[in-house]
Amino acid sequence: MKLGFIGLGIMGKPMVKNLLKAGYEVTVYDIIKENVDLVVEAGAVAAGSAKEVAKECKTIITMLPNSPHVKAVVMGENGVLEGAQEGSILIDMSSIAPLASQEISEACAKKGVKMIDAPVSGGEPKAVDGSLSIMVGGPEEVFREVYDILMVMGGSAVHCGAIGAGNTTKLANQVIVALNIAAVSEAFMLSTKAGVDPNKVFAAIKGGLAGSTVMNAKVPMITAGNFKPGFKIDLHIKDLNNALETGHGVGAPLPLTASVMEILQNLHMDGCGQEDHSAIAKYYEKLAGCQIRCEEE
Ligand code: NAD
């Protein structure tokens, strides 16, 4: 079966490779040629535009940074809707504002194109091993139709509600992840400053109530001073912006999200926007004048 895939960044590349391994023929497009070349080497076919991808394939996946990128790729010049056939399906796996998903789906409907929003959690490692958590909004029958495709990339795919519900769920996920990294950074700075080896703290508490997937993934990075992305600070700023806007829109105050947003903004101003979000620890390191590092390697 033929699939289109647009957006070949940190996440898109391994997702395409898994689809190829599962036997799908994948036609791809990205504005960065090196990203296209890397998946073409793995067996994908390059297209010259999003429109061309949509002409070739009746199921099109997008994995792009934010709402304006998805709107441009789907609704813009040489975009998906210029090439799509009636009855085609758009699976937008980008993390974008729920309202943008609704707007894009309305434009799709005018052309007879069905759409689901299907953002993911799990980051690059889970994109590589095909075990992403996928949260889906949109018509349940479309979700069922593409379920097998989603499960090539994911370890789970849950239908959360109408179009936009996937991205609302993803915003909840991103609030929890950001606050959790900040809590881990704050707590590990406390124990480091008080003279306890962070590796010992990690070993002692990771199996208890404070343990988390975030702690397991990020503490080894923080204690090694390795902030290679992963998930970039600037992308998390985008998600918390969408969360705050959505929260304000529906009347849900998000005081802790607003605080962590200021930490991320500070890191962005310090030139760390392209680093992993575990670099939240660097904000605490600046405040305390001390690094969270283990005593021995
Ligand atoms: P990325 O910046 O690495 O990749 C985005 C890709 O989109 C780039 O290759 C870029 O060239 C391409 N692109 C941008 N505009 C385009 C256009 N007009 N036409 C074609 N291609 C275009 O981002 P990423 O880390 O792969 O993240 C993609 C999405 O997945 C984001 O919404 C992000 O929030 C979400 N996400 C990322 C992670 C992670 O750990 N990296 C985890 C879960 C979800």
Coordinates of C-alpha atoms and ligand atoms in Angstrom, one line a residue:
M1 CA 0.0 0.0 0.0
K2 CA 1.2 3.5 -0.8
L3 CA 1.6 6.2 1.9
G4 CA 2.6 9.8 1.7
F5 CA 4.8 11.3 4.5
I6 CA 5.6 15.0 4.9
G7 CA 8.0 16.3 7.6
L8 CA 11.2 14.3 8.0
G9 CA 12.8 15.7 11.1
I10 CA 13.9 14.0 14.3
M11 CA 10.6 12.1 14.5
G12 CA 9.5 11.8 10.8
K13 CA 12.7 10.0 9.7
P14 CA 12.4 7.0 12.0
M15 CA 8.7 6.8 11.5
V16 CA 9.1 6.5 7.8
K17 CA 11.8 3.9 8.2
N18 CA 9.4 1.8 10.3
L19 CA 6.7 2.1 7.7
L20 CA 9.1 1.0 5.0
K21 CA 10.2 -2.0 7.1
A22 CA 6.5 -2.9 7.5
G23 CA 6.2 -3.1 3.7
Y24 CA 4.5 0.2 2.8
E25 CA 5.6 2.2 -0.2
V26 CA 6.3 5.6 1.2
T27 CA 6.5 8.8 -0.9
V28 CA 8.1 11.7 1.1
Y29 CA 8.6 15.4 1.1
D30 CA 10.5 17.9 3.2
I31 CA 12.0 21.3 2.5
I32 CA 15.4 20.1 3.8
K33 CA 17.0 17.9 1.1
E34 CA 19.4 16.1 3.4
N35 CA 16.4 14.8 5.4
V36 CA 14.8 13.5 2.2
D37 CA 18.0 11.9 1.1
L38 CA 18.3 10.0 4.4
V39 CA 14.9 8.3 4.0
V40 CA 15.4 7.8 0.2
E41 CA 18.5 5.7 1.1
A42 CA 16.2 3.6 3.2
G43 CA 13.8 3.0 0.3
A44 CA 11.4 5.9 0.2
V45 CA 10.5 7.8 -3.0
A46 CA 11.0 11.6 -3.1
A47 CA 8.3 13.9 -4.3
G48 CA 8.8 17.6 -5.3
S49 CA 6.0 19.1 -3.2
A50 CA 3.2 18.2 -0.7
K51 CA 0.8 18.5 -3.7
E52 CA 2.7 15.8 -5.5
V53 CA 2.7 13.5 -2.4
A54 CA -1.1 13.9 -2.3
K55 CA -1.5 13.1 -6.0
E56 CA 0.5 9.9 -5.5
C57 CA -1.0 8.6 -2.3
K58 CA -4.5 8.4 -0.8
T59 CA -3.2 8.3 2.8
I60 CA -1.0 11.2 3.8
I61 CA 0.9 11.6 7.1
T62 CA 2.2 14.9 8.2
M63 CA 4.8 15.3 11.0
L64 CA 5.6 19.1 11.1
P65 CA 6.6 21.5 13.9
N66 CA 3.5 23.6 14.6
S67 CA 0.1 24.8 13.4
P68 CA 1.3 27.4 10.8
H69 CA 3.5 24.7 9.2
V70 CA 0.7 22.2 8.9
K71 CA -1.7 24.9 7.6
A72 CA 0.8 25.9 4.9
V73 CA 1.6 22.3 3.9
V74 CA -2.1 21.2 3.8
M75 CA -4.0 24.4 2.8
G76 CA -1.2 26.5 1.1
E77 CA 0.1 26.8 -2.4
N78 CA 1.4 23.4 -3.8
G79 CA -0.1 21.9 -0.7
V80 CA -1.9 18.6 0.1
L81 CA -5.4 19.9 -0.8
E82 CA -4.3 21.0 -4.2
G83 CA -3.3 17.4 -5.1
A84 CA -5.6 15.3 -2.9
Q85 CA -8.3 13.0 -4.3
E86 CA -11.8 12.8 -2.9
G87 CA -11.8 10.1 -0.2
S88 CA -8.1 10.6 0.7
I89 CA -7.2 10.5 4.4
L90 CA -4.9 13.0 6.1
I91 CA -3.3 11.8 9.4
D92 CA -1.7 14.8 11.1
M93 CA 0.8 13.5 13.7
S94 CA 2.3 16.9 14.5
S95 CA 1.7 18.5 17.9
I96 CA -0.4 21.6 17.1
A97 CA -3.2 23.7 18.6
P98 CA -6.5 21.8 18.8
L99 CA -8.3 24.7 17.2
A100 CA -5.9 24.6 14.2
S101 CA -6.7 20.8 13.8
Q102 CA -10.4 21.8 13.6
E103 CA -9.7 24.5 11.0
I104 CA -7.6 22.2 8.8
S105 CA -10.2 19.4 9.0
E106 CA -12.9 21.9 7.8
A107 CA -10.8 22.8 4.8
C108 CA -10.2 19.1 4.2
A109 CA -13.9 18.3 4.4
K110 CA -14.6 20.9 1.6
K111 CA -12.4 18.8 -0.7
G112 CA -13.8 15.5 0.5
V113 CA -10.7 14.6 2.4
K114 CA -11.1 12.9 5.8
M115 CA -8.7 13.9 8.6
I116 CA -7.6 12.7 12.1
D117 CA -5.2 14.5 14.4
A118 CA -2.8 11.9 15.9
P119 CA 0.0 13.5 17.8
V120 CA 2.5 11.2 19.6
S121 CA 4.5 10.9 22.8
G122 CA 7.7 9.0 23.5
G123 CA 10.3 11.0 21.6
E124 CA 13.0 9.9 19.2
P125 CA 13.8 6.6 21.0
K126 CA 10.2 5.4 20.7
A127 CA 9.9 6.7 17.2
V128 CA 12.9 4.5 16.4
D129 CA 11.6 1.4 18.0
G130 CA 8.0 1.9 16.8
S131 CA 6.5 2.2 20.3
L132 CA 5.1 5.7 20.3
S133 CA 1.9 6.5 22.3
I134 CA -0.5 7.9 19.8
M135 CA -3.5 10.0 20.8
V136 CA -6.2 10.4 18.2
G137 CA -9.1 12.9 17.5
G138 CA -11.6 12.7 14.6
P139 CA -14.2 10.3 13.2
E140 CA -13.9 6.9 14.9
E141 CA -14.4 5.0 11.6
V142 CA -11.3 6.8 10.1
F143 CA -9.3 5.9 13.2
R144 CA -10.3 2.3 12.7
E145 CA -9.4 2.4 9.0
V146 CA -5.9 3.6 9.6
Y147 CA -5.3 1.8 12.9
D148 CA -2.9 -0.8 11.4
I149 CA -0.7 2.0 10.0
L150 CA -0.7 3.8 13.3
M151 CA 0.4 0.6 15.1
V152 CA 3.5 0.3 12.9
M153 CA 4.7 3.5 14.5
G154 CA 3.1 3.2 17.9
G155 CA 2.8 0.8 20.8
S156 CA -0.6 2.2 21.5
A157 CA -3.2 4.3 19.7
V158 CA -6.2 5.6 21.6
H159 CA -9.2 7.4 20.1
C160 CA -9.8 10.3 22.4
G161 CA -12.8 12.1 20.8
A162 CA -13.7 14.5 18.0
I163 CA -11.1 16.3 15.8
G164 CA -8.7 18.2 18.0
A165 CA -9.1 15.8 21.0
G166 CA -5.8 14.1 20.1
N167 CA -4.0 17.5 20.4
T168 CA -5.8 18.4 23.6
T169 CA -4.6 15.1 25.0
K170 CA -1.1 15.9 23.8
L171 CA -1.2 19.3 25.5
A172 CA -2.0 17.6 28.8
N173 CA 0.9 15.3 28.2
Q174 CA 3.3 18.2 27.5
V175 CA 2.2 20.0 30.6
I176 CA 3.0 16.9 32.7
V177 CA 6.3 16.4 31.0
A178 CA 7.5 20.0 31.4
L179 CA 6.4 20.3 35.0
N180 CA 8.0 16.9 35.8
I181 CA 11.4 17.9 34.3
A182 CA 11.3 21.1 36.3
A183 CA 10.4 19.2 39.5
V184 CA 13.2 16.7 38.8
S185 CA 15.7 19.5 38.1
E186 CA 14.7 21.4 41.3
A187 CA 14.9 18.3 43.5
F188 CA 18.2 17.2 42.1
M189 CA 19.7 20.6 42.6
L190 CA 18.6 20.5 46.2
S191 CA 20.2 17.2 46.8
T192 CA 23.4 18.1 44.8
K193 CA 23.8 21.4 46.7
A194 CA 23.3 19.5 50.0
G195 CA 26.2 17.2 49.0
V196 CA 24.5 13.9 47.9
D197 CA 25.6 12.3 44.7
P198 CA 22.8 12.6 42.1
N199 CA 23.4 9.0 40.9
K200 CA 22.7 7.8 44.5
V201 CA 19.5 9.9 44.7
F202 CA 18.3 8.5 41.4
A203 CA 19.0 4.9 42.4
A204 CA 17.3 5.4 45.7
I205 CA 14.1 7.1 44.5
K206 CA 13.4 5.9 41.0
G207 CA 11.4 2.9 42.1
G208 CA 9.3 4.9 44.6
L209 CA 6.3 7.3 44.2
A210 CA 8.5 10.1 42.7
G211 CA 9.8 7.8 40.0
S212 CA 8.6 8.5 36.4
T213 CA 9.4 7.8 32.8
V214 CA 10.6 11.4 32.6
M215 CA 13.0 10.9 35.5
N216 CA 14.3 7.7 33.9
A217 CA 14.9 9.3 30.6
K218 CA 16.2 12.7 31.7
V219 CA 18.3 12.2 34.9
P220 CA 21.0 10.3 33.0
M221 CA 21.2 13.2 30.5
I222 CA 21.3 15.9 33.2
T223 CA 24.0 14.2 35.2
A224 CA 26.1 13.7 32.1
G225 CA 25.6 17.3 31.0
N226 CA 24.2 15.9 27.7
F227 CA 21.5 18.1 26.3
K228 CA 21.5 16.9 22.7
P229 CA 17.9 16.8 21.4
G230 CA 15.6 14.7 21.7
F231 CA 12.9 17.2 22.2
K232 CA 13.9 20.8 21.7
I233 CA 13.3 23.6 24.2
D234 CA 11.8 25.7 21.4
L235 CA 9.3 22.9 20.5
H236 CA 8.2 22.7 24.2
I237 CA 7.7 26.5 24.2
K238 CA 5.4 26.0 21.3
D239 CA 3.5 23.3 23.1
L240 CA 3.1 25.3 26.4
N241 CA 2.0 28.3 24.3
N242 CA -0.7 26.2 22.8
A243 CA -1.6 24.8 26.2
L244 CA -1.8 28.3 27.8
E245 CA -3.9 29.6 24.9
T246 CA -6.2 26.6 25.0
G247 CA -6.4 26.8 28.8
H248 CA -7.4 30.5 28.6
G249 CA -9.9 29.7 25.9
V250 CA -11.7 27.0 27.9
G251 CA -11.4 28.6 31.4
A252 CA -8.8 26.3 32.9
P253 CA -6.1 28.2 34.8
L254 CA -2.6 26.8 34.4
P255 CA -0.4 28.6 37.0
L256 CA 2.4 26.0 37.1
T257 CA 2.6 25.7 33.3
A258 CA 2.9 29.5 33.1
S259 CA 5.9 29.3 35.6
V260 CA 7.7 26.6 33.6
M261 CA 7.0 28.6 30.4
E262 CA 9.1 31.5 31.9
I263 CA 11.9 29.0 32.6
L264 CA 11.8 27.8 29.0
Q265 CA 11.8 31.4 27.7
N266 CA 14.8 32.2 29.9
L267 CA 16.7 29.3 28.4
H268 CA 15.6 30.3 24.9
M269 CA 17.1 33.8 25.6
D270 CA 20.3 32.1 26.8
G271 CA 20.7 30.4 23.4
C272 CA 19.5 27.0 24.5
G273 CA 16.4 26.8 22.3
Q274 CA 17.8 23.9 20.1
E275 CA 18.9 21.9 23.2
D276 CA 16.9 19.0 24.7
H277 CA 14.2 20.0 27.2
S278 CA 16.2 18.3 29.9
A279 CA 18.3 21.6 29.7
I280 CA 15.6 23.0 32.1
A281 CA 18.2 21.7 34.6
K282 CA 20.6 24.4 33.3
Y283 CA 18.3 27.1 34.5
Y284 CA 18.5 25.7 38.1
E285 CA 22.3 25.3 37.6
K286 CA 22.5 29.0 36.8
L287 CA 20.4 30.0 39.8
A288 CA 22.4 27.8 42.2
G289 CA 25.8 28.3 40.7
C290 CA 26.5 24.6 40.7
Q291 CA 26.1 21.7 38.2
I292 CA 24.1 18.5 38.8
R293 CA 26.8 16.0 38.0
C294 CA 27.7 12.6 39.4
E295 CA 30.8 12.1 41.5
E296 CA 32.2 9.3 39.4
E297 CA 31.5 8.3 35.8
Ligands
NAD1 P1 11.9 18.7 13.6 O1 12.1 20.2 13.7 O2 13.1 17.8 13.8 O3 11.3 18.3 12.2 C1 10.3 19.0 11.5 C2 10.5 18.8 10.0 O4 9.5 19.4 9.3 C3 11.8 19.3 9.5 O5 12.5 18.3 8.7 C4 11.4 20.5 8.6 O6 12.3 20.7 7.5 C5 10.0 20.0 8.1 N1 9.2 21.1 7.6 C6 9.0 22.3 8.2 N2 8.2 23.0 7.3 C7 8.0 22.3 6.2 C8 7.2 22.5 5.0 N3 6.6 23.6 4.8 N4 7.2 21.5 4.1 C9 7.8 20.3 4.3 N5 8.5 20.1 5.5 C10 8.6 21.0 6.4 O7 10.7 18.3 14.6 P2 10.4 16.9 15.3 O8 11.2 16.8 16.6 O9 10.5 15.8 14.3 O10 8.9 17.2 15.7 C11 7.8 17.1 14.8 C12 6.5 17.2 15.5 O11 6.4 16.1 16.5 C13 6.4 18.5 16.4 O12 5.1 18.9 16.4 C14 6.8 18.0 17.8 O13 6.3 18.9 18.8 C15 6.3 16.6 17.8 N6 7.0 15.7 18.7 C16 8.3 15.7 18.8 C17 8.9 14.8 19.7 C18 10.5 14.8 19.8 O14 10.9 14.2 20.8 N7 11.2 15.3 18.9 C19 8.2 13.9 20.5 C20 6.8 13.9 20.3 C21 6.2 14.8 19.4

